[in-house]
Coordinates of C-alpha atoms in Angstrom, one line a residue:
Chain A
M1 CA 136.3 107.9 114.4
G2 CA 135.7 107.2 118.0
T3 CA 134.2 104.1 119.5
I4 CA 130.9 105.8 120.4
H5 CA 130.6 107.1 116.9
Y6 CA 131.2 103.6 115.5
F7 CA 128.4 102.1 117.6
A8 CA 126.1 105.1 117.0
K9 CA 126.5 104.5 113.3
L10 CA 125.6 100.9 113.7
A11 CA 122.5 101.7 115.7
A12 CA 121.5 104.3 113.1
T13 CA 121.9 101.7 110.4
C14 CA 119.7 99.2 112.1
R15 CA 117.0 101.8 113.0
T16 CA 116.8 103.4 109.5
V17 CA 116.8 100.1 107.7
F18 CA 114.0 98.9 110.0
D19 CA 111.9 102.0 109.4
G20 CA 112.7 102.0 105.7
M21 CA 111.5 98.5 105.4
A22 CA 108.3 99.3 107.2
I23 CA 107.6 102.2 104.8
T24 CA 108.1 100.1 101.7
F25 CA 106.0 97.3 103.2
S26 CA 103.2 99.7 103.9
H27 CA 103.4 100.7 100.2
L28 CA 103.0 97.0 99.3
M29 CA 99.6 97.2 101.0
R30 CA 98.4 100.2 99.0
K31 CA 96.5 100.3 95.8
P32 CA 98.6 101.2 92.8
V33 CA 98.0 104.6 91.3
T34 CA 98.7 103.5 87.7
T35 CA 96.0 104.2 85.1
Q36 CA 96.1 101.3 82.7
Y37 CA 95.5 103.1 79.4
P38 CA 93.9 102.3 77.0
D39 CA 91.9 99.1 77.7
R40 CA 91.4 99.1 81.5
M41 CA 89.8 102.5 82.0
D42 CA 86.4 103.4 83.4
V43 CA 85.9 106.2 80.8
R44 CA 87.4 106.9 77.4
V45 CA 90.2 109.5 77.8
Q46 CA 88.6 111.4 74.9
D47 CA 85.5 112.0 76.9
T48 CA 87.5 113.6 79.8
L49 CA 89.3 116.1 77.6
P50 CA 88.2 119.8 77.5
Y51 CA 86.0 121.1 74.7
R52 CA 88.8 123.1 73.1
Y53 CA 91.3 120.2 73.1
R54 CA 93.3 120.2 69.9
G55 CA 93.0 116.6 68.6
M56 CA 92.4 115.4 65.1
L57 CA 90.8 117.9 62.7
E58 CA 87.2 117.3 61.5
V59 CA 85.1 119.1 58.9
D60 CA 81.3 119.4 59.1
L61 CA 80.7 119.5 55.3
E62 CA 77.0 120.4 55.8
I63 CA 78.0 123.8 57.1
C64 CA 81.2 124.4 55.1
T65 CA 80.8 127.6 53.0
G66 CA 83.7 126.7 50.7
C67 CA 85.4 130.1 51.4
L68 CA 88.9 128.6 51.5
A69 CA 89.8 130.6 54.6
C70 CA 91.2 127.6 56.3
E71 CA 93.4 126.6 53.3
R72 CA 94.9 130.1 53.3
A73 CA 95.4 130.1 57.1
C74 CA 97.3 126.8 57.2
P75 CA 101.0 127.6 57.7
I76 CA 102.1 124.3 56.3
D77 CA 99.6 123.7 53.6
C78 CA 98.2 120.5 54.8
I79 CA 94.6 121.5 53.7
V80 CA 93.8 121.2 50.0
I81 CA 90.3 122.3 48.8
D82 CA 89.1 122.3 45.2
A83 CA 86.0 124.5 44.9
K84 CA 84.5 126.2 41.9
K85 CA 81.6 128.5 41.4
D86 CA 78.9 126.7 39.4
K87 CA 75.9 128.7 38.2
E88 CA 73.8 125.7 37.3
A89 CA 74.2 124.2 40.7
G90 CA 73.5 127.6 42.3
G91 CA 76.6 128.2 44.4
I92 CA 80.1 126.9 45.1
V93 CA 80.7 123.2 44.3
M94 CA 83.5 121.5 46.2
T95 CA 85.1 118.4 44.7
R96 CA 87.9 117.9 47.1
F97 CA 88.6 118.6 50.8
D98 CA 91.7 116.8 52.0
I99 CA 93.6 117.3 55.3
D100 CA 97.0 115.6 55.7
M101 CA 97.0 114.8 59.4
A102 CA 100.6 113.6 59.0
K103 CA 101.7 117.1 58.3
C104 CA 99.3 118.9 60.6
M105 CA 100.9 120.5 63.6
Y106 CA 97.6 121.1 65.5
C107 CA 98.1 124.8 65.7
G108 CA 94.4 125.5 65.3
L109 CA 94.9 128.5 62.9
C110 CA 92.5 126.9 60.3
S111 CA 89.6 126.8 62.7
E112 CA 89.8 130.4 63.8
P113 CA 88.9 132.1 60.4
C114 CA 86.2 129.6 59.6
P115 CA 82.9 131.6 59.5
T116 CA 80.6 128.8 60.6
G117 CA 82.9 126.7 62.8
S118 CA 82.8 123.9 60.2
I119 CA 86.5 122.9 60.5
H120 CA 87.3 122.2 64.1
H121 CA 89.5 120.0 66.4
T122 CA 88.0 117.0 68.1
P123 CA 89.3 115.5 71.4
E124 CA 90.3 112.4 69.3
F125 CA 94.0 111.9 69.6
E126 CA 94.7 108.3 68.8
G127 CA 96.0 108.9 65.3
A128 CA 98.5 106.0 65.0
D129 CA 98.3 104.3 61.6
Y130 CA 100.2 101.9 59.5
S131 CA 100.7 104.1 56.4
L132 CA 101.2 107.8 55.7
E133 CA 98.5 107.7 52.9
S134 CA 95.8 106.7 55.3
L135 CA 96.6 109.8 57.4
V136 CA 95.3 112.0 54.6
H137 CA 91.7 112.5 55.6
R138 CA 89.5 112.9 52.5
F139 CA 86.1 114.5 53.5
I140 CA 84.6 114.6 50.0
D141 CA 83.8 111.6 47.9
E142 CA 81.6 113.2 45.3
P143 CA 81.1 116.9 44.5
V144 CA 78.9 118.7 47.0
L145 CA 77.3 122.1 47.1
A146 CA 78.7 124.5 49.6
F147 CA 76.6 125.8 52.5
K148 CA 75.1 129.2 52.2
P149 CA 74.4 131.1 55.5
K150 CA 70.9 132.4 55.8
K151 CA 69.7 135.4 57.7
G152 CA 67.8 134.6 60.9
V153 CA 67.3 131.2 62.3
E154 CA 68.5 128.2 60.3
P155 CA 65.3 126.4 59.1
D156 CA 66.8 122.9 58.4
P157 CA 66.7 120.9 61.6
A158 CA 69.5 118.7 60.4
I159 CA 71.9 121.6 60.0
A160 CA 70.8 123.8 62.9
P161 CA 72.6 121.8 65.7
L162 CA 75.8 121.7 63.6
L163 CA 75.7 125.4 63.2
E164 CA 75.0 126.0 66.8
R165 CA 78.0 123.8 67.8
G166 CA 80.2 125.6 65.3
T167 CA 79.3 129.1 66.6
R168 CA 79.8 127.9 70.1
Y169 CA 83.3 126.6 69.1
L170 CA 84.1 130.0 67.5
A171 CA 82.7 131.8 70.5
E172 CA 85.1 129.9 72.8
F173 CA 88.0 131.1 70.6
A174 CA 86.7 134.7 70.8
A175 CA 86.2 134.5 74.6
P176 CA 89.8 135.2 75.7
A177 CA 89.8 138.3 73.5
A178 CA 86.8 139.7 75.2
P179 CA 88.6 142.3 77.4
A180 CA 89.3 144.3 74.2
T181 CA 88.4 147.5 76.0
K182 CA 91.7 147.1 77.9
P183 CA 94.4 147.5 75.2
A184 CA 97.3 145.2 75.7
P185 CA 99.9 146.7 73.5
K186 CA 102.8 144.2 73.9
E187 CA 100.8 141.1 74.0
A188 CA 99.3 139.4 70.9
P189 CA 95.8 140.9 70.4
S190 CA 94.4 138.0 68.4
G191 CA 93.3 136.3 71.6
S192 CA 94.1 132.7 70.6
D193 CA 96.6 130.6 72.5
D194 CA 98.9 129.8 69.5
A195 CA 99.3 133.5 68.5
A196 CA 101.8 133.8 71.4
G197 CA 103.9 131.0 69.9
Chain B
M1 CA 118.9 59.6 98.0
Q2 CA 121.7 57.1 98.2
A3 CA 119.6 54.9 100.5
F4 CA 116.8 55.0 97.9
V5 CA 119.2 53.9 95.1
D6 CA 120.7 51.2 97.4
G7 CA 117.2 49.9 98.0
L8 CA 116.6 49.6 94.3
I9 CA 119.9 47.8 93.8
A10 CA 119.1 45.4 96.6
A11 CA 115.7 44.7 95.1
G12 CA 117.6 43.6 92.0
W13 CA 116.4 46.4 89.7
F14 CA 119.8 47.0 88.0
A15 CA 121.4 43.5 88.3
A16 CA 123.1 43.9 84.9
L17 CA 124.9 47.2 85.8
P18 CA 127.9 47.8 88.1
T19 CA 126.9 49.8 91.3
Q20 CA 129.0 52.8 90.4
V21 CA 127.3 53.2 87.0
V22 CA 123.9 53.1 88.7
Y23 CA 125.0 55.8 91.1
A24 CA 126.3 58.0 88.2
L25 CA 123.1 57.5 86.3
A26 CA 121.0 58.4 89.4
M27 CA 123.1 61.5 89.9
L28 CA 122.6 62.5 86.3
L29 CA 118.9 62.0 86.5
A30 CA 118.6 63.9 89.8
G31 CA 120.8 66.8 88.4
A32 CA 118.7 67.0 85.3
L33 CA 115.5 67.1 87.3
V34 CA 116.7 69.8 89.7
L35 CA 118.2 71.9 86.9
F36 CA 115.3 71.6 84.4
V37 CA 112.3 71.5 86.6
F38 CA 113.2 73.1 89.9
I39 CA 115.8 75.8 89.2
R40 CA 114.2 76.9 85.9
L41 CA 110.8 77.2 87.5
V42 CA 112.0 79.0 90.6
A43 CA 114.5 81.3 89.0
G44 CA 112.2 82.0 86.1
S45 CA 109.1 82.8 88.1
T46 CA 111.1 84.8 90.6
T47 CA 111.8 87.3 87.8
W48 CA 108.0 87.9 87.5
V49 CA 107.5 87.9 91.3
E50 CA 110.3 90.4 91.7
R51 CA 108.9 92.7 89.1
R52 CA 105.4 92.5 90.6
I53 CA 106.5 93.1 94.2
W54 CA 108.8 95.9 93.1
A55 CA 106.0 97.5 91.1
R56 CA 103.6 97.3 94.0
I57 CA 106.1 99.0 96.3
H58 CA 106.5 101.7 93.8
S59 CA 102.6 102.1 93.6
R60 CA 102.7 100.7 90.1
V61 CA 101.0 97.6 88.7
G62 CA 103.9 95.7 87.1
P63 CA 103.7 93.1 84.3
N64 CA 100.1 91.8 84.3
R65 CA 99.3 91.1 80.7
V66 CA 100.8 87.7 79.8
G67 CA 98.5 85.2 81.4
P68 CA 96.4 85.8 84.5
Q69 CA 98.1 88.6 86.4
G70 CA 101.1 88.2 84.1
V71 CA 102.3 84.9 85.6
L72 CA 103.6 83.8 82.2
Q73 CA 105.7 86.9 81.7
W74 CA 108.9 85.1 82.5
L75 CA 108.2 82.4 79.9
T76 CA 107.8 85.0 77.1
D77 CA 110.9 86.8 78.3
G78 CA 112.8 83.5 78.2
I79 CA 111.5 82.6 74.8
K80 CA 112.4 86.1 73.5
L81 CA 116.0 85.7 74.8
F82 CA 116.3 82.2 73.2
M83 CA 115.3 83.7 69.9
K84 CA 118.0 86.4 70.0
E85 CA 121.2 86.1 68.1
D86 CA 124.1 84.7 70.1
L87 CA 126.7 87.4 69.5
V88 CA 130.5 87.2 70.2
P89 CA 132.3 90.6 69.8
A90 CA 135.0 90.5 67.2
A91 CA 137.7 91.7 69.6
A92 CA 136.6 89.3 72.4
D93 CA 138.5 86.2 73.5
A94 CA 135.9 84.0 71.9
R95 CA 136.6 80.8 73.8
L96 CA 136.7 82.3 77.3
F97 CA 133.7 84.5 76.4
R98 CA 131.6 81.4 75.4
L99 CA 132.8 79.4 78.4
A100 CA 132.2 82.0 81.2
P101 CA 128.3 81.6 81.5
Y102 CA 128.7 77.9 82.0
V103 CA 131.3 78.3 84.7
V104 CA 129.0 80.7 86.5
L105 CA 126.0 78.3 86.0
M106 CA 128.1 75.4 87.3
G107 CA 129.1 77.2 90.5
F108 CA 125.4 77.9 91.1
V109 CA 123.9 74.6 90.2
A110 CA 126.5 72.5 92.1
T111 CA 125.1 73.9 95.4
F112 CA 121.9 72.0 94.8
A113 CA 123.9 68.8 95.2
V114 CA 123.8 69.3 99.0
I115 CA 120.9 71.7 99.5
P116 CA 118.0 69.7 100.9
F117 CA 114.4 69.8 99.9
G118 CA 113.2 67.5 102.7
S119 CA 114.4 64.9 105.1
R120 CA 114.5 62.3 102.3
L121 CA 114.8 64.7 99.4
V122 CA 118.5 65.5 99.0
I123 CA 120.8 64.5 96.3
A124 CA 123.9 64.0 98.4
E125 CA 124.2 64.1 102.1
M126 CA 127.8 65.3 102.5
D127 CA 129.6 65.5 105.8
A128 CA 131.3 68.7 104.6
G129 CA 128.1 70.1 102.9
L130 CA 128.5 73.6 104.2
L131 CA 132.1 73.7 103.1
F132 CA 131.1 72.3 99.7
V133 CA 128.6 75.1 99.2
L134 CA 131.1 77.8 100.1
T135 CA 133.7 76.2 97.8
V136 CA 131.6 75.7 94.7
T137 CA 130.0 79.2 94.9
S138 CA 133.6 80.5 94.5
L139 CA 133.4 79.2 90.9
I140 CA 131.0 82.1 90.2
V141 CA 133.8 84.6 90.8
V142 CA 135.9 82.8 88.3
G143 CA 133.1 82.9 85.7
I144 CA 132.4 86.5 86.4
L145 CA 136.1 87.5 86.0
M146 CA 136.3 85.4 82.9
A147 CA 133.3 87.1 81.4
G148 CA 134.6 90.5 82.3
W149 CA 138.0 89.9 80.9
A150 CA 137.0 88.0 77.8
S151 CA 134.4 90.7 76.7
N152 CA 137.3 93.0 75.9
N153 CA 135.2 95.9 77.1
K154 CA 136.1 98.5 79.7
W155 CA 132.7 98.3 81.4
S156 CA 132.7 94.6 81.5
L157 CA 136.3 94.5 82.9
I158 CA 135.6 97.1 85.6
G159 CA 132.4 95.3 86.5
G160 CA 134.0 92.0 86.6
I161 CA 136.9 93.2 88.8
R162 CA 134.4 94.9 91.1
A163 CA 132.3 91.8 91.4
A164 CA 135.4 89.7 92.1
A165 CA 136.6 92.1 94.8
Q166 CA 133.2 92.2 96.4
I167 CA 132.6 88.5 96.4
V168 CA 136.0 87.7 97.7
S169 CA 135.7 90.3 100.5
Y170 CA 132.3 89.2 101.6
E171 CA 133.3 85.5 101.7
I172 CA 135.0 86.4 105.0
P173 CA 132.1 87.8 107.0
A174 CA 129.9 85.1 105.5
G175 CA 132.3 82.4 106.7
L176 CA 132.7 84.0 110.1
S177 CA 129.0 84.2 110.6
I178 CA 128.6 80.5 109.6
L179 CA 131.2 79.6 112.2
P180 CA 129.0 80.2 115.3
I181 CA 126.4 77.8 114.0
V182 CA 129.1 75.2 113.1
L183 CA 130.5 75.6 116.7
M184 CA 127.0 75.1 118.2
A185 CA 126.0 72.2 116.0
G186 CA 129.4 70.5 115.7
T187 CA 128.8 69.5 112.1
L188 CA 129.0 70.8 108.6
N189 CA 126.4 68.4 107.3
L190 CA 123.3 70.4 106.2
Q191 CA 120.9 67.5 106.9
E192 CA 122.4 67.0 110.4
L193 CA 122.2 70.7 111.1
I194 CA 118.5 70.6 110.3
R195 CA 117.9 67.4 112.3
Q196 CA 119.4 69.1 115.4
Q197 CA 116.8 71.8 115.2
G198 CA 113.1 71.3 115.6
W199 CA 109.9 72.6 113.9
A200 CA 109.1 75.1 116.6
P201 CA 110.7 78.6 116.4
W202 CA 112.3 78.2 119.9
E203 CA 114.1 75.1 118.6
W204 CA 115.6 77.0 115.8
Y205 CA 119.3 78.0 115.9
V206 CA 118.5 81.6 115.2
F207 CA 116.9 82.0 118.6
A208 CA 119.3 79.6 120.4
N209 CA 121.3 82.5 121.9
P210 CA 122.0 86.2 121.1
F211 CA 125.2 85.4 119.1
A212 CA 123.3 83.1 116.8
F213 CA 120.7 85.8 116.3
A214 CA 123.5 88.3 115.4
A215 CA 125.1 85.7 113.1
F216 CA 121.8 85.4 111.3
F217 CA 121.7 89.0 110.3
L218 CA 125.4 89.1 109.5
F219 CA 125.2 86.1 107.3
F220 CA 122.2 87.4 105.4
T221 CA 123.9 90.7 104.7
A222 CA 127.1 89.0 103.6
A223 CA 125.1 86.6 101.5
L224 CA 123.3 89.4 99.7
A225 CA 126.6 91.0 98.9
E226 CA 128.0 87.7 97.6
G227 CA 124.9 87.3 95.4
N228 CA 125.5 90.8 94.0
R229 CA 122.1 92.0 95.3
T230 CA 121.0 95.4 96.3
P231 CA 122.2 97.3 98.2
F232 CA 125.5 95.7 97.1
D233 CA 124.8 95.3 93.4
L234 CA 127.7 97.5 92.4
P235 CA 128.8 95.2 89.6
E236 CA 125.6 96.0 87.7
A237 CA 125.5 99.7 88.5
E238 CA 123.6 100.5 85.3
S239 CA 124.3 104.2 85.5
E240 CA 128.1 103.8 85.6
L241 CA 128.8 100.4 84.0
V242 CA 125.9 99.7 81.5
A243 CA 125.4 96.1 82.5
C244 CA 128.7 95.2 84.0
F245 CA 130.2 91.8 82.9
V246 CA 127.0 90.9 80.9
T247 CA 127.3 94.1 78.8
E248 CA 128.5 92.1 75.7
Y249 CA 126.3 89.0 76.2
S250 CA 123.1 88.4 74.4
G251 CA 120.6 85.6 74.0
V252 CA 120.9 82.4 75.9
R253 CA 124.3 83.3 77.5
D254 CA 122.7 86.5 78.9
L255 CA 119.8 84.3 80.2
M256 CA 122.3 82.1 82.0
F257 CA 123.7 85.0 84.0
F258 CA 120.2 86.1 85.0
L259 CA 119.2 82.6 85.9
V260 CA 122.1 82.5 88.2
E261 CA 121.3 85.9 89.7
W262 CA 117.7 84.9 90.6
G263 CA 118.5 81.3 91.4
N264 CA 121.2 82.5 93.8
L265 CA 118.4 84.3 95.8
Y266 CA 116.9 80.9 96.4
V267 CA 120.2 79.4 97.4
I268 CA 120.7 82.2 99.9
G269 CA 117.2 81.6 101.3
A270 CA 117.8 77.8 101.5
L271 CA 121.1 78.3 103.3
V272 CA 119.6 80.7 105.8
T273 CA 116.7 78.3 106.3
T274 CA 119.0 75.3 106.8
M275 CA 121.3 76.9 109.2
F276 CA 119.1 79.2 111.3
L277 CA 115.4 78.5 110.7
G278 CA 114.9 74.8 111.3
G279 CA 115.0 73.8 107.6
W280 CA 112.4 71.2 106.6
N281 CA 111.4 70.3 110.2
A282 CA 107.7 70.0 110.3
P283 CA 105.3 68.7 112.9
V284 CA 104.3 65.1 112.1
L285 CA 101.0 65.4 110.2
S286 CA 100.8 62.0 108.7
N287 CA 102.2 58.5 109.0
S288 CA 102.5 58.3 105.2
V289 CA 106.1 58.9 104.1
A290 CA 105.0 60.5 100.9
V291 CA 102.7 63.0 102.6
Q292 CA 105.2 63.9 105.2
T293 CA 107.8 64.4 102.5
V294 CA 105.5 66.8 100.6
V295 CA 104.8 68.7 103.9
E296 CA 108.5 69.0 104.6
F297 CA 109.2 70.2 101.1
L298 CA 106.5 72.8 101.4
V299 CA 107.8 74.0 104.7
F300 CA 111.3 74.3 103.5
F301 CA 110.3 76.0 100.2
A302 CA 108.1 78.5 102.0
K303 CA 110.8 79.5 104.4
A304 CA 113.5 79.7 101.7
Y305 CA 111.2 81.7 99.4
F306 CA 110.3 84.1 102.2
W307 CA 114.0 85.2 102.1
V308 CA 113.8 85.6 98.4
F309 CA 110.9 87.9 99.0
V310 CA 112.9 89.8 101.7
A311 CA 115.8 90.2 99.2
I312 CA 113.4 91.7 96.6
W313 CA 111.9 93.9 99.3
I314 CA 115.3 95.1 100.3
R315 CA 116.1 95.9 96.7
A316 CA 113.1 98.1 96.6
T317 CA 114.0 99.9 99.8
L318 CA 117.7 100.5 100.1
P319 CA 119.9 102.6 97.8
R320 CA 123.0 101.2 96.3
V321 CA 126.2 101.9 98.3
R322 CA 129.4 103.4 96.9
V323 CA 132.5 101.3 96.1
D324 CA 134.4 102.7 99.1
Q325 CA 131.3 102.3 101.3
L326 CA 131.0 98.7 100.2
M327 CA 134.5 97.9 101.3
S328 CA 134.2 99.9 104.5
I329 CA 131.0 98.1 105.4
C330 CA 132.7 94.8 104.9
W331 CA 136.1 95.4 106.5
K332 CA 135.3 97.9 109.2
Y333 CA 131.9 96.6 110.3
L334 CA 131.0 93.1 109.2
V335 CA 134.3 91.4 109.6
P336 CA 135.2 92.7 113.1
I337 CA 131.6 92.2 114.4
A338 CA 131.4 88.7 112.9
F339 CA 134.8 87.8 114.3
A340 CA 133.8 89.1 117.8
N341 CA 130.6 87.2 117.5
A342 CA 132.3 84.0 116.6
V343 CA 134.7 84.3 119.6
A344 CA 131.8 85.1 121.9
M345 CA 129.9 82.1 120.6
A346 CA 133.0 79.9 121.2
V347 CA 133.0 81.0 124.8
W348 CA 129.2 80.4 125.1
V349 CA 129.6 76.9 123.7
L350 CA 132.4 76.3 126.2
V351 CA 130.2 77.5 129.1
F352 CA 126.9 75.9 128.0
P353 CA 127.8 72.9 125.9
S354 CA 124.2 71.7 125.7
G355 CA 122.4 75.0 125.1
Q356 CA 120.2 77.1 127.3
P357 CA 116.4 76.5 126.8
A358 CA 115.5 79.6 128.9
V359 CA 117.7 81.8 126.8
A360 CA 116.1 80.3 123.7
A361 CA 112.6 81.1 125.0
V362 CA 113.7 84.7 125.8
M363 CA 115.2 85.1 122.3
T364 CA 112.1 83.7 120.6
A365 CA 110.0 86.2 122.6
L366 CA 112.4 89.0 121.5
G367 CA 112.1 87.9 117.9
G368 CA 108.3 87.9 118.1
A369 CA 108.4 91.3 119.7
L370 CA 110.5 92.6 116.9
I371 CA 108.0 91.3 114.3
V372 CA 105.1 92.9 116.2
A373 CA 107.0 96.2 116.5
F374 CA 107.6 96.0 112.8
F375 CA 104.0 95.6 111.8
A376 CA 103.0 98.3 114.3
R377 CA 105.4 100.6 112.4
V378 CA 103.8 99.5 109.1
A379 CA 100.4 100.2 110.5
F380 CA 101.6 103.6 111.6
H381 CA 102.8 104.4 108.0
L382 CA 99.6 103.2 106.5
R383 CA 97.5 105.4 108.9
R384 CA 99.7 108.4 108.1
A385 CA 99.3 107.8 104.4
R386 CA 95.5 107.5 104.8
V387 CA 95.3 110.8 106.7
R388 CA 97.5 112.5 104.1
S389 CA 95.8 111.5 100.9
R390 CA 92.5 110.0 102.0
Q391 CA 93.6 107.1 99.8
R392 CA 91.5 104.0 100.0
L393 CA 93.6 101.0 101.1
T394 CA 93.3 97.5 99.8
L395 CA 95.1 94.7 101.4
S396 CA 95.2 92.6 98.3
P397 CA 98.4 92.5 96.2
F398 CA 96.3 91.7 93.1
A399 CA 93.8 94.5 93.3

């Protein structure tokens, strides 16, 4: 280590510390980039999420046909439906529709076979709770008659928007599969994201 | 303070008590006041200040939930630590283990016996004040070694040994950079040192001549290392040593170590202020003794706390050095430079025994130019950041 090297090192130390301190001081003058979730936000995070975000499951009972397709599709059996044909009531009567959100792995397989888009994910993701029991979402309090799809336009103005939302939800799932004309032999043909997993 | 107590005795306040007892009681009272009011408040709130400043430099927000802007965070942290169980490891040397934090605390608190708060606010005006500070702070090394050894833990021991090696090494450049000031002032009395300086920057010792200016930076660097602060915080290199000598400590004893760590920052700031930056010297604003005392206290506190801020700021800037680098910085750079500086200062004092006002003016101008250059550089980095990200800038630390 020569003498010149020694003093060059000293000078470099002084220069770099000086500039480093200037950089950090300039950072002290800037606005922090932290987003203070959840209570100091301009908008709810849920409102900023995409339409197909897989949050908590929800069932629109008004348009549920009681077909049990979702129950069968669920790979971990977290959906339990009790439905019986009842001639007096004139259709399928459902007495129970439970989804155990503690078990649910948010794969989205239940919402794909649903004919009306009744069962679907919401952007709601804040599912923390104090007990496992309260994570079992019970959608039916008393027996209800299942929805029967009609031909043509839905006449009931209360149900029509739900159905429209449901079909739009399903259409979004179908969309990636649209280039069916091009056969993709090796890739999963189902067109949904989770089929690849 | 002795004059004040003497005055009370002369006025016949404590006629029934012998003088020595009155002195002892006065010391006890002053010590308790300093420890429970001043040190606790300063060291405690510094933890919050440090976390906030550090966060802002990282573009984060920092603790801002407890109280307005999080100012009460340090209180809740303290209460939490008080609630914790006071554990002593089964294999530890229990007596030494329990004693160590008190030794460390003692070495730190004792410095406040001579550190002034104002021209009249000082517990003891000692003729060998500077020497006293250097001596009692050595107790901290004893306490740290004690803690490291008694914990019966490899990390604690390595950390304790590292800390001891570091503090003992850096005592030398610290002492050698105090020497120029002592040569210039001809006294070790902290109050006398301050009295010889004035309130104006060109009357401060730091700008008296180039060697004092160099001594200032040397002393601050060595003091940071003695206080185990970044970039010399090897003893608490979390990634290697968990928490060094405090690894096995919990609850109040842990709190004591942290109190010393943050309180030490203030001691460093106070020493720098006393020796180099004119101490409590303030322009005479009022004829009232009480008002002038408050002004002096505020001036001294502001100067000392500025260096606390600088230490925090350095912590957010510089990376930690390696053990061998630590030793080479001390023995290859700081010690020879400080030594040469002290010798040069001795020659200077021999040639100009009564100082050189012209040199002081030039040095003050140089210091001012350095500060201006620094802020120009800060402005440059701010401009560059704005061009890069079109980020809006706010000049408030509490945005």
